[in-house]
mmCIF file of C-alpha atoms and ligand atoms in Angstrom:
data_model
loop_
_atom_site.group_PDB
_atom_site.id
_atom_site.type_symbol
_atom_site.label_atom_id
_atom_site.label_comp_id
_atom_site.label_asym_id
_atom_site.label_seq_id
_atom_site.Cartn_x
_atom_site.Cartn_y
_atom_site.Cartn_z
ATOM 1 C CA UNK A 269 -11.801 -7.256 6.651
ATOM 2 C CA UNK A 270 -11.733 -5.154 9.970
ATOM 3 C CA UNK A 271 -8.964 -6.959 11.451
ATOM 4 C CA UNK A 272 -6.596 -8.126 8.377
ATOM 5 C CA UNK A 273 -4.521 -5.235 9.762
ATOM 6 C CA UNK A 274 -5.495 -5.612 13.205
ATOM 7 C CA UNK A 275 -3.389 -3.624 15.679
ATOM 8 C CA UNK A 276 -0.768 -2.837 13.149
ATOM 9 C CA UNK A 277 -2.459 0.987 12.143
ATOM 10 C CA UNK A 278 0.164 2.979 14.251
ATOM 11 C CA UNK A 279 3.361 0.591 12.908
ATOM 12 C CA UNK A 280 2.265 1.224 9.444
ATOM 13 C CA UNK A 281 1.697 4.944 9.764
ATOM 14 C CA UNK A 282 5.309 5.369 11.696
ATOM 15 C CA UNK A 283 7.672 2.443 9.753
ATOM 16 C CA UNK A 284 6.342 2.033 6.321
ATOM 17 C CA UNK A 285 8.050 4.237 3.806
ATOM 18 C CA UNK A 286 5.757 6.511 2.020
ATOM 19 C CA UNK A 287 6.087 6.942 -1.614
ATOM 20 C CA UNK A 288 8.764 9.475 -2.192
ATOM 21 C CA UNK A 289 7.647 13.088 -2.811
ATOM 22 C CA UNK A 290 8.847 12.860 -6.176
ATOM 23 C CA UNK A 291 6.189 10.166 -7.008
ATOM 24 C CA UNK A 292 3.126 12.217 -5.306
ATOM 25 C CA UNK A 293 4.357 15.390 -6.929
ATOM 26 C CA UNK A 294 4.390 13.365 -10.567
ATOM 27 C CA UNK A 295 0.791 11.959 -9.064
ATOM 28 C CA UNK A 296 -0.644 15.072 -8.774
ATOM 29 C CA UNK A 297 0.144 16.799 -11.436
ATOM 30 C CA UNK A 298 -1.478 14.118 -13.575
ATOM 31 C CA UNK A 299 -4.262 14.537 -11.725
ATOM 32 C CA UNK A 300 -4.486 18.035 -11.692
ATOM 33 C CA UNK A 301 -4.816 20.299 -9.019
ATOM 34 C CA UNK A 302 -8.453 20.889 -9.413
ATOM 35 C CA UNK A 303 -9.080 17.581 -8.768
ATOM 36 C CA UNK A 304 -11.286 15.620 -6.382
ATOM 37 C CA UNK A 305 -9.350 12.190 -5.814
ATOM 38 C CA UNK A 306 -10.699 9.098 -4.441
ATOM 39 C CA UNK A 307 -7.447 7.053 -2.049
ATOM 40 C CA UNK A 308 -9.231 3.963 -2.188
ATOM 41 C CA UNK A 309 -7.690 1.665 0.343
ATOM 42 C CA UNK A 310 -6.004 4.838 2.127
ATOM 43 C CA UNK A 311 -4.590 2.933 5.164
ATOM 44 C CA UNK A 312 -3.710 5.713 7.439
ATOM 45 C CA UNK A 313 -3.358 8.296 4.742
ATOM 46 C CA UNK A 314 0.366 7.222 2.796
ATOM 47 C CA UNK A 315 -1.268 8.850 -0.081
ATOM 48 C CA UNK A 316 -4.085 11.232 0.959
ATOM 49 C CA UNK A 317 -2.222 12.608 3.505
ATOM 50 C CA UNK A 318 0.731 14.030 0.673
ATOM 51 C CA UNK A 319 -1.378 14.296 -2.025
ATOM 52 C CA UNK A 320 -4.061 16.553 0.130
ATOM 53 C CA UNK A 321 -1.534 19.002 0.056
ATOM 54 C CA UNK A 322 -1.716 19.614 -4.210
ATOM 55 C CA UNK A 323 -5.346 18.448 -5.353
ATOM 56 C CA UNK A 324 -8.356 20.209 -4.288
ATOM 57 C CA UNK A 325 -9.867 17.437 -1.957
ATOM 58 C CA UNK A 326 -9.524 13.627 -1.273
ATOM 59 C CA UNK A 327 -11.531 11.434 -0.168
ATOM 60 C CA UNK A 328 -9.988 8.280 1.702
ATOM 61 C CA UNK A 329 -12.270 5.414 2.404
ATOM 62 C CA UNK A 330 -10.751 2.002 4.013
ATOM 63 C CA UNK A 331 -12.531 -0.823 6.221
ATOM 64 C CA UNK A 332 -10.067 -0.986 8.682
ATOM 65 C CA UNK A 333 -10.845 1.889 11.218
ATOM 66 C CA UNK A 334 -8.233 1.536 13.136
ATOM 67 C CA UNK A 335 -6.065 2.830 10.013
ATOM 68 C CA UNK A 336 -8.873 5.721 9.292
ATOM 69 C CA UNK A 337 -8.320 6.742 13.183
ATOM 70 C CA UNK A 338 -4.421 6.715 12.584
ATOM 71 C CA UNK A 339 -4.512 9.089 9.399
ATOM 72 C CA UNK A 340 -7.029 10.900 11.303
ATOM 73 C CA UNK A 341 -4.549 11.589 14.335
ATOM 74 C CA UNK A 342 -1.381 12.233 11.876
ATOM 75 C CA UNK A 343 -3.473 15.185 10.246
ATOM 76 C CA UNK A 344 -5.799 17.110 12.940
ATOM 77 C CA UNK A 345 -5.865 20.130 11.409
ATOM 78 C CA UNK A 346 -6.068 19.059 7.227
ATOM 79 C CA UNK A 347 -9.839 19.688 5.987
ATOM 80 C CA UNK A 348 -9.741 18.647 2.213
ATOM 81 C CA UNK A 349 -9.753 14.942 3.359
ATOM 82 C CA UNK A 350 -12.677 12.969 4.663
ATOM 83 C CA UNK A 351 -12.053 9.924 6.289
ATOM 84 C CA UNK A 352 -14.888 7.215 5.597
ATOM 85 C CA UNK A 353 -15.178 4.408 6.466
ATOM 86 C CA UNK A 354 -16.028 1.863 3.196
ATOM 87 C CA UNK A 355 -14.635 -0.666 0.805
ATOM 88 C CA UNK A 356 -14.210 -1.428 -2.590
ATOM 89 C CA UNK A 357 -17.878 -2.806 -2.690
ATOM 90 C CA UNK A 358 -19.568 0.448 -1.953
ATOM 91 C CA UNK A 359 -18.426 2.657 -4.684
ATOM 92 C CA UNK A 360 -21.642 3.841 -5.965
ATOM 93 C CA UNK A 361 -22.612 5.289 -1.843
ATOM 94 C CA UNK A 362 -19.712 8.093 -1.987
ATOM 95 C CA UNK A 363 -19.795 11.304 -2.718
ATOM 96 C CA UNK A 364 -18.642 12.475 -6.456
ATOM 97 C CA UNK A 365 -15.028 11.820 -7.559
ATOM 98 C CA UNK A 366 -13.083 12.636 -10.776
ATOM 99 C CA UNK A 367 -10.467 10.376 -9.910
ATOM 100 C CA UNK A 368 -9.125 6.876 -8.208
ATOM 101 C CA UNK A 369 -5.694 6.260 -6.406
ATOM 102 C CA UNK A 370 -5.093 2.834 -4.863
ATOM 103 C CA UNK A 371 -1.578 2.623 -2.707
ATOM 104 C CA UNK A 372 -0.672 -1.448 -2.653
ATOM 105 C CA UNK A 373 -4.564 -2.502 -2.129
ATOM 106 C CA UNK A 374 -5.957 -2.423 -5.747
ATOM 107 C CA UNK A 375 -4.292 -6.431 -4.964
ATOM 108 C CA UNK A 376 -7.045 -7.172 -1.929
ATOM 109 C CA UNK A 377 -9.868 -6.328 -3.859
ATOM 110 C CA UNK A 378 -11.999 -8.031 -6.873
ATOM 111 C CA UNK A 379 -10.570 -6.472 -9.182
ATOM 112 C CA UNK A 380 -12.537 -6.688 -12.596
ATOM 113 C CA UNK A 381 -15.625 -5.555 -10.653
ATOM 114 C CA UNK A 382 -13.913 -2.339 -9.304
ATOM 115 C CA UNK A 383 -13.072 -1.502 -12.856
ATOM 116 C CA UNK A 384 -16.280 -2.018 -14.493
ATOM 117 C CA UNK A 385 -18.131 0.204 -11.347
ATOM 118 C CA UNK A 386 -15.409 2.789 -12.174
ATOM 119 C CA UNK A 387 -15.956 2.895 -15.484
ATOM 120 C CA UNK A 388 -19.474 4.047 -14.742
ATOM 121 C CA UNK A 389 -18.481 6.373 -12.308
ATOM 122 C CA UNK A 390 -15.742 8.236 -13.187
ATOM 123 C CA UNK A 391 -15.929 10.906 -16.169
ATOM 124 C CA UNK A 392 -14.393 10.807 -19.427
ATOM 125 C CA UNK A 393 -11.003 12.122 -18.940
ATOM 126 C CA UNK A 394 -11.513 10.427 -15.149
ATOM 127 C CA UNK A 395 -8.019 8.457 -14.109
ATOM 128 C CA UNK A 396 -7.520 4.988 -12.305
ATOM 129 C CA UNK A 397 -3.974 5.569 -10.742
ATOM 130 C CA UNK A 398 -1.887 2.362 -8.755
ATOM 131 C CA UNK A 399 1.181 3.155 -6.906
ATOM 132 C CA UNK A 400 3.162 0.151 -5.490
ATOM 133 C CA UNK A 401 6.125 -1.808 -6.090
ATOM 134 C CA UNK A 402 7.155 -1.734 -9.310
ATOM 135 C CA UNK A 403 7.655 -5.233 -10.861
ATOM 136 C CA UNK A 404 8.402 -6.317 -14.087
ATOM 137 C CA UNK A 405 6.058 -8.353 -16.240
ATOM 138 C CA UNK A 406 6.204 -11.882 -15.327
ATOM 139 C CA UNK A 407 8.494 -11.413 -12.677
ATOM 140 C CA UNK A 408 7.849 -13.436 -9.814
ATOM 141 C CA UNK A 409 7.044 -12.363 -6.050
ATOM 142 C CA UNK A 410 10.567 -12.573 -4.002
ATOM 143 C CA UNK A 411 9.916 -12.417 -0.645
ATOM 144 C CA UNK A 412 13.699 -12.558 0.174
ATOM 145 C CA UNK A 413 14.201 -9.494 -2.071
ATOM 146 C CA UNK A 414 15.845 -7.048 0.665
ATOM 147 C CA UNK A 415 18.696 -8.175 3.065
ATOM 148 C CA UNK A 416 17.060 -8.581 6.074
ATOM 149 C CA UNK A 417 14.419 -11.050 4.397
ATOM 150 C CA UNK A 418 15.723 -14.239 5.028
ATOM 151 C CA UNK A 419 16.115 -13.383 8.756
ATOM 152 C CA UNK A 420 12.409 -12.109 9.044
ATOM 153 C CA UNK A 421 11.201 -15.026 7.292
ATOM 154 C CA UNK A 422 12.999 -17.660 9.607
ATOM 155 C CA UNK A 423 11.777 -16.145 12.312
ATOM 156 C CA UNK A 424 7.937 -15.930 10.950
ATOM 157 C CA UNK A 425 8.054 -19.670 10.342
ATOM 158 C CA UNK A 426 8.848 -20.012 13.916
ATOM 159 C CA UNK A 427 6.344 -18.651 15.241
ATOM 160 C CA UNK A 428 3.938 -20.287 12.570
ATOM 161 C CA UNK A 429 3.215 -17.158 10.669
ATOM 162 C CA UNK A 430 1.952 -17.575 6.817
ATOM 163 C CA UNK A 431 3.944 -15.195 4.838
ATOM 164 C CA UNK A 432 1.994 -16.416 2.118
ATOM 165 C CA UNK A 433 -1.472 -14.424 2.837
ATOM 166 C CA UNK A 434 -4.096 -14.101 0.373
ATOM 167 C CA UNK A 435 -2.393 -10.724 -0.774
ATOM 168 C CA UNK A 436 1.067 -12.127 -1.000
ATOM 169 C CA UNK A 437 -0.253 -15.063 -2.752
ATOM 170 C CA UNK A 438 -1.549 -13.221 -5.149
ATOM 171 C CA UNK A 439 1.907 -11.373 -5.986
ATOM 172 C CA UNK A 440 3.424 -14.965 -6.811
ATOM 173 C CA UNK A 441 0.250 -16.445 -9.218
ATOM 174 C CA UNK A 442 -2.342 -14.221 -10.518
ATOM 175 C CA UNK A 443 -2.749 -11.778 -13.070
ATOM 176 C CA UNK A 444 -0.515 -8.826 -13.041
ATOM 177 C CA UNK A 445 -2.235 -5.158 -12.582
ATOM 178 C CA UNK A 446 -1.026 -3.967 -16.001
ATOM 179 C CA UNK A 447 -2.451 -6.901 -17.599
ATOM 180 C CA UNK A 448 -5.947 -6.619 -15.611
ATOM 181 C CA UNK A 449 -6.304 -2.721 -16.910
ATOM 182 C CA UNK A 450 -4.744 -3.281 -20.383
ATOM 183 C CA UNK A 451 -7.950 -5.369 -20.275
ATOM 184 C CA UNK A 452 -10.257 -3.014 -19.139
ATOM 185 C CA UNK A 453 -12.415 0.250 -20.162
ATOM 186 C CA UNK A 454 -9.103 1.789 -19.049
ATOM 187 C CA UNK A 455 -6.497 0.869 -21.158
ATOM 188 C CA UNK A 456 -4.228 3.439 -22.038
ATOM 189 C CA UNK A 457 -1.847 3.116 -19.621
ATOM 190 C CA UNK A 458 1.604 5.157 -18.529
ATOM 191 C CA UNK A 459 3.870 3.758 -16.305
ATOM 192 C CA UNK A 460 7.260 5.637 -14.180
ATOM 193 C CA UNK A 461 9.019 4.529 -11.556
ATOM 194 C CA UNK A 462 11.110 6.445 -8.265
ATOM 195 C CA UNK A 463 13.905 4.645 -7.308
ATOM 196 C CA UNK A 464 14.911 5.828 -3.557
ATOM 197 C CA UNK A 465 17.675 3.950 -1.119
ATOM 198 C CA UNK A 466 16.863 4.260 2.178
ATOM 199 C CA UNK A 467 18.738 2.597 5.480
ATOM 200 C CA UNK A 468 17.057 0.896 8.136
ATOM 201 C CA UNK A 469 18.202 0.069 11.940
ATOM 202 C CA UNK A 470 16.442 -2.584 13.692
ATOM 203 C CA UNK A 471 13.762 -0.911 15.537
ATOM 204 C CA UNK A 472 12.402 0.208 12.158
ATOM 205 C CA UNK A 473 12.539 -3.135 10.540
ATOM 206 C CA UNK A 474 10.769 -4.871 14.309
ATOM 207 C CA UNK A 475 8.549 -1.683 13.251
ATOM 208 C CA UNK A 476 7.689 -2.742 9.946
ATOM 209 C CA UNK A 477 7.082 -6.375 10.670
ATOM 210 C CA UNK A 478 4.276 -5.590 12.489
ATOM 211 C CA UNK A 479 2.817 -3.576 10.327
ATOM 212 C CA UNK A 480 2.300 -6.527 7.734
ATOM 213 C CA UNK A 481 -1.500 -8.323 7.652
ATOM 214 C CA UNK A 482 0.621 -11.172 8.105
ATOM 215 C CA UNK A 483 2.193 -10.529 11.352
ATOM 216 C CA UNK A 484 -0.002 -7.856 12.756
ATOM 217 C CA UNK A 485 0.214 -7.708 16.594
ATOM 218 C CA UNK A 486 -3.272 -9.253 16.767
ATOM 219 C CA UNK A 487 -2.620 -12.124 14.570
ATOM 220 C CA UNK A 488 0.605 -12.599 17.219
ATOM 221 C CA UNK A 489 -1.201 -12.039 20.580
ATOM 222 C CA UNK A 490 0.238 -13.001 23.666
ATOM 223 C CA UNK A 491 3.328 -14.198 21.399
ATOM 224 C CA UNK A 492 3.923 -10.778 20.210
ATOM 225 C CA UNK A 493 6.599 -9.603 23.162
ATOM 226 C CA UNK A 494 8.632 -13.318 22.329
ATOM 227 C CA UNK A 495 7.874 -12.459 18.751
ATOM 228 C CA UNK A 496 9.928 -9.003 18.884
ATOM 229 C CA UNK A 497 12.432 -10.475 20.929
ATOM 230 C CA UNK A 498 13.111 -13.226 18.918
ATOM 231 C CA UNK A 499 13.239 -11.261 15.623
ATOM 232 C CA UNK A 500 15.484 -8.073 17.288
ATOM 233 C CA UNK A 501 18.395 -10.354 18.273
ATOM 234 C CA UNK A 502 18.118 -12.505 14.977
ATOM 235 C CA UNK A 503 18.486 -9.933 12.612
ATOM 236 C CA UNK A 504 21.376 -8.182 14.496
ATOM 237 C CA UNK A 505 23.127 -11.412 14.725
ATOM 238 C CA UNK A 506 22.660 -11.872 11.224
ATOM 239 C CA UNK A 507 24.259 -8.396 10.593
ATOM 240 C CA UNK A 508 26.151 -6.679 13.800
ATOM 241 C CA UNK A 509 26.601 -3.196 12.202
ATOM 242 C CA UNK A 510 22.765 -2.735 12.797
ATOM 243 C CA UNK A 511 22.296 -1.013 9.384
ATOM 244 C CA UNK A 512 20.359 -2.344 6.364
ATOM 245 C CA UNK A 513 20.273 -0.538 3.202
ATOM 246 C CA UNK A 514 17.055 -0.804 0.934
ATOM 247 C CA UNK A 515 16.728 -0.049 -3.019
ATOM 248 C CA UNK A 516 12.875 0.915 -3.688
ATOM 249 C CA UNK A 517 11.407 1.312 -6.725
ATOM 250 C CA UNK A 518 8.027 2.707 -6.670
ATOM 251 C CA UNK A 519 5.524 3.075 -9.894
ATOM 252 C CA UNK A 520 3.344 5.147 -10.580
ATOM 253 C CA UNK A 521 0.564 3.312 -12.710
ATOM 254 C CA UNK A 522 -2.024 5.741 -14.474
ATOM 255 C CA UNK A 523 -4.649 4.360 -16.359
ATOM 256 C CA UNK A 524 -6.949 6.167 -19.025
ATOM 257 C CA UNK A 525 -9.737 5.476 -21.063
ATOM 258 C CA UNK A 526 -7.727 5.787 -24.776
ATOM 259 C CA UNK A 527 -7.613 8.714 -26.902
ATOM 260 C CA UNK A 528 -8.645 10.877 -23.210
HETATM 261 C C1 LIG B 71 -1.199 -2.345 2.272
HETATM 262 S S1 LIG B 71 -2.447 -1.242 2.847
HETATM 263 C C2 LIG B 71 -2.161 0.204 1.828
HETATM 264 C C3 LIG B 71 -2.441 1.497 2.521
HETATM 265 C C4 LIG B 71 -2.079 2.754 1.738
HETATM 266 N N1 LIG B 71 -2.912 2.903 0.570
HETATM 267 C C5 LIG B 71 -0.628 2.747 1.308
HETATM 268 O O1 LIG B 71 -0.372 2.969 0.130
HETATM 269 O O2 LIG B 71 0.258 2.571 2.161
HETATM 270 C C6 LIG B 71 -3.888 -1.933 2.108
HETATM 271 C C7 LIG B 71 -5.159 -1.246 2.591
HETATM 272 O O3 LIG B 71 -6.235 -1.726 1.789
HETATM 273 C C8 LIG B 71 -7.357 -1.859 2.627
HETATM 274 N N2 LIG B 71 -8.303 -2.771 1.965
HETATM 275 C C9 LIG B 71 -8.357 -4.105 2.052
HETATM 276 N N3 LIG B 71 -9.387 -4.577 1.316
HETATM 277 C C10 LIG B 71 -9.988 -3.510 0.745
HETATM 278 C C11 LIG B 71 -11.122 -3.348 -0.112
HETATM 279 N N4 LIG B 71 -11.814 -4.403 -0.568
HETATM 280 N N5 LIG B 71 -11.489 -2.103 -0.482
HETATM 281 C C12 LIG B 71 -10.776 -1.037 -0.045
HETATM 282 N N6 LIG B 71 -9.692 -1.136 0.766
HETATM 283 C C13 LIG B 71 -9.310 -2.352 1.159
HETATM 284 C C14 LIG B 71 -6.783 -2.358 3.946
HETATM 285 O O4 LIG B 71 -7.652 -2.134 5.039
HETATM 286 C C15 LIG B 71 -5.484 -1.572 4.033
HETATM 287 O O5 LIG B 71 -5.624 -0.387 4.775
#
């Protein structure tokens, strides 16, 4: 688990997008801003970090610690978020929470158990909230969604890297989040989405490729210099202008117990 990410902690904290601050601000107000909020899965703080700033603490617990040391860094000075190191398997050892966030990990983790743990933990009005890619029932995984796609995915197969990971194999087969908590002890669920556009140039996308599981600098070793190379001058000779424009759309998942 230490080294799905491994080496990719400062790529993810500079070149993935963060949520949109209209998403966080809808986030915490559901939460309240009284609230003490487990980010479980924080990475290097896309959530805690933002959401620090309008609930009364957070607690962000990942097994990667190279992505605890990167929030860490980002946020010297913050002191309503404690960094610990943990998984999904250790709920029951941290300290008191009245409510769960999960940013695009609730997907690595066995899922059924987490619920049925949080069940006992949380308290009655206590809220399991996913934020993520928003994707329609049913709707299969398309990992040639965004422009650049095919490009990046070329050049992955190249150099023999498995887009299809665990995590991304997941998106394409198995059950659906919605369907997993409809299923659960918390059912009542409410759904929005944020759509954003934002443009990319290539450093940002050779930025964001390594900050994938998939194609982390350590699963690309001494091929990671040929590995940028290679994927820098195919995308810009796939598209010159050096500009890519993205449509996100990010939900924001909360999940109740019903009639709370
Ligand atoms: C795609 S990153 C998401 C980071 C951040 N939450 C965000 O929204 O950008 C997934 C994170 O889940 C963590 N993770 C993987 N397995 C986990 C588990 N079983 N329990 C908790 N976190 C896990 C990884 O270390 C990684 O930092």
């Amino acid at each position: 688990m230490e080294d799905l990410f491994g080496g990719a902690a400062p790529y993810y904290a500079k070149f993935r997008p963060g949520y949109g601050q209209a998403a966080i601000e809808h986030l915490a107000e559901t939460l309240g801003a009284d609230s003490r909020v487990l980010d479980l899965g924080c990475g290097p703080g896309t959530i805690a970090i933002p959401l620090s700033r309008r609930v009364k603490a957070v607690l962000a617990v990942d097994p990667a610690r190279e992505m605890l040391a990167e929030g860490r860094r980002l946020v010297e000075d913050v002191t309503n978020i404690a960094w610990v190191h943990g998984d999904s398997t250790v709920l029951r050892g941290l300290p008191p929470f009245e409510h769960v966030v999960m940013g695009r990990s609730f997907h690595w983790m066995d899922r059924r158990s987490v619920l049925m743990e949080l069940d006992e933990l949380l308290p009655p009005r206590g809220a399991v909230a996913l934020i993520g890619p928003a994707r329609q029932q049913g709707e299969p995984w398309q990992p040639d969604a965004q422009p650049w796609q095919p490009v990046e995915r070329q050049v992955c197969e190249e150099f023999g890297l498995d887009i299809h990971t665990a995590a991304n194999a997941f998106h394409a087969t198995d059950e659906h989040h919605h369907d997993m908590l409809a299923a659960s002890p918390f059912s009542s669920l409410e759904s929005r989405v944020f759509s954003r556009r934002l443009t990319w140039n290539v450093d940002g996308l050779v930025g964001l490729q390594l900050s994938y599981s998939y194609s982390s600098p350590a699963r690309l070793g001494d091929h990671l210099p040929a590995f940028v190379k290679t994927l820098r001058r195919a995308l810009l000779a796939d598209n010159p202008t050096g500009q890519w424009e993205q449509k996100l759309a990010t939900e924001v998942l909360v999940a109740r117990r019903p009639g709370r």
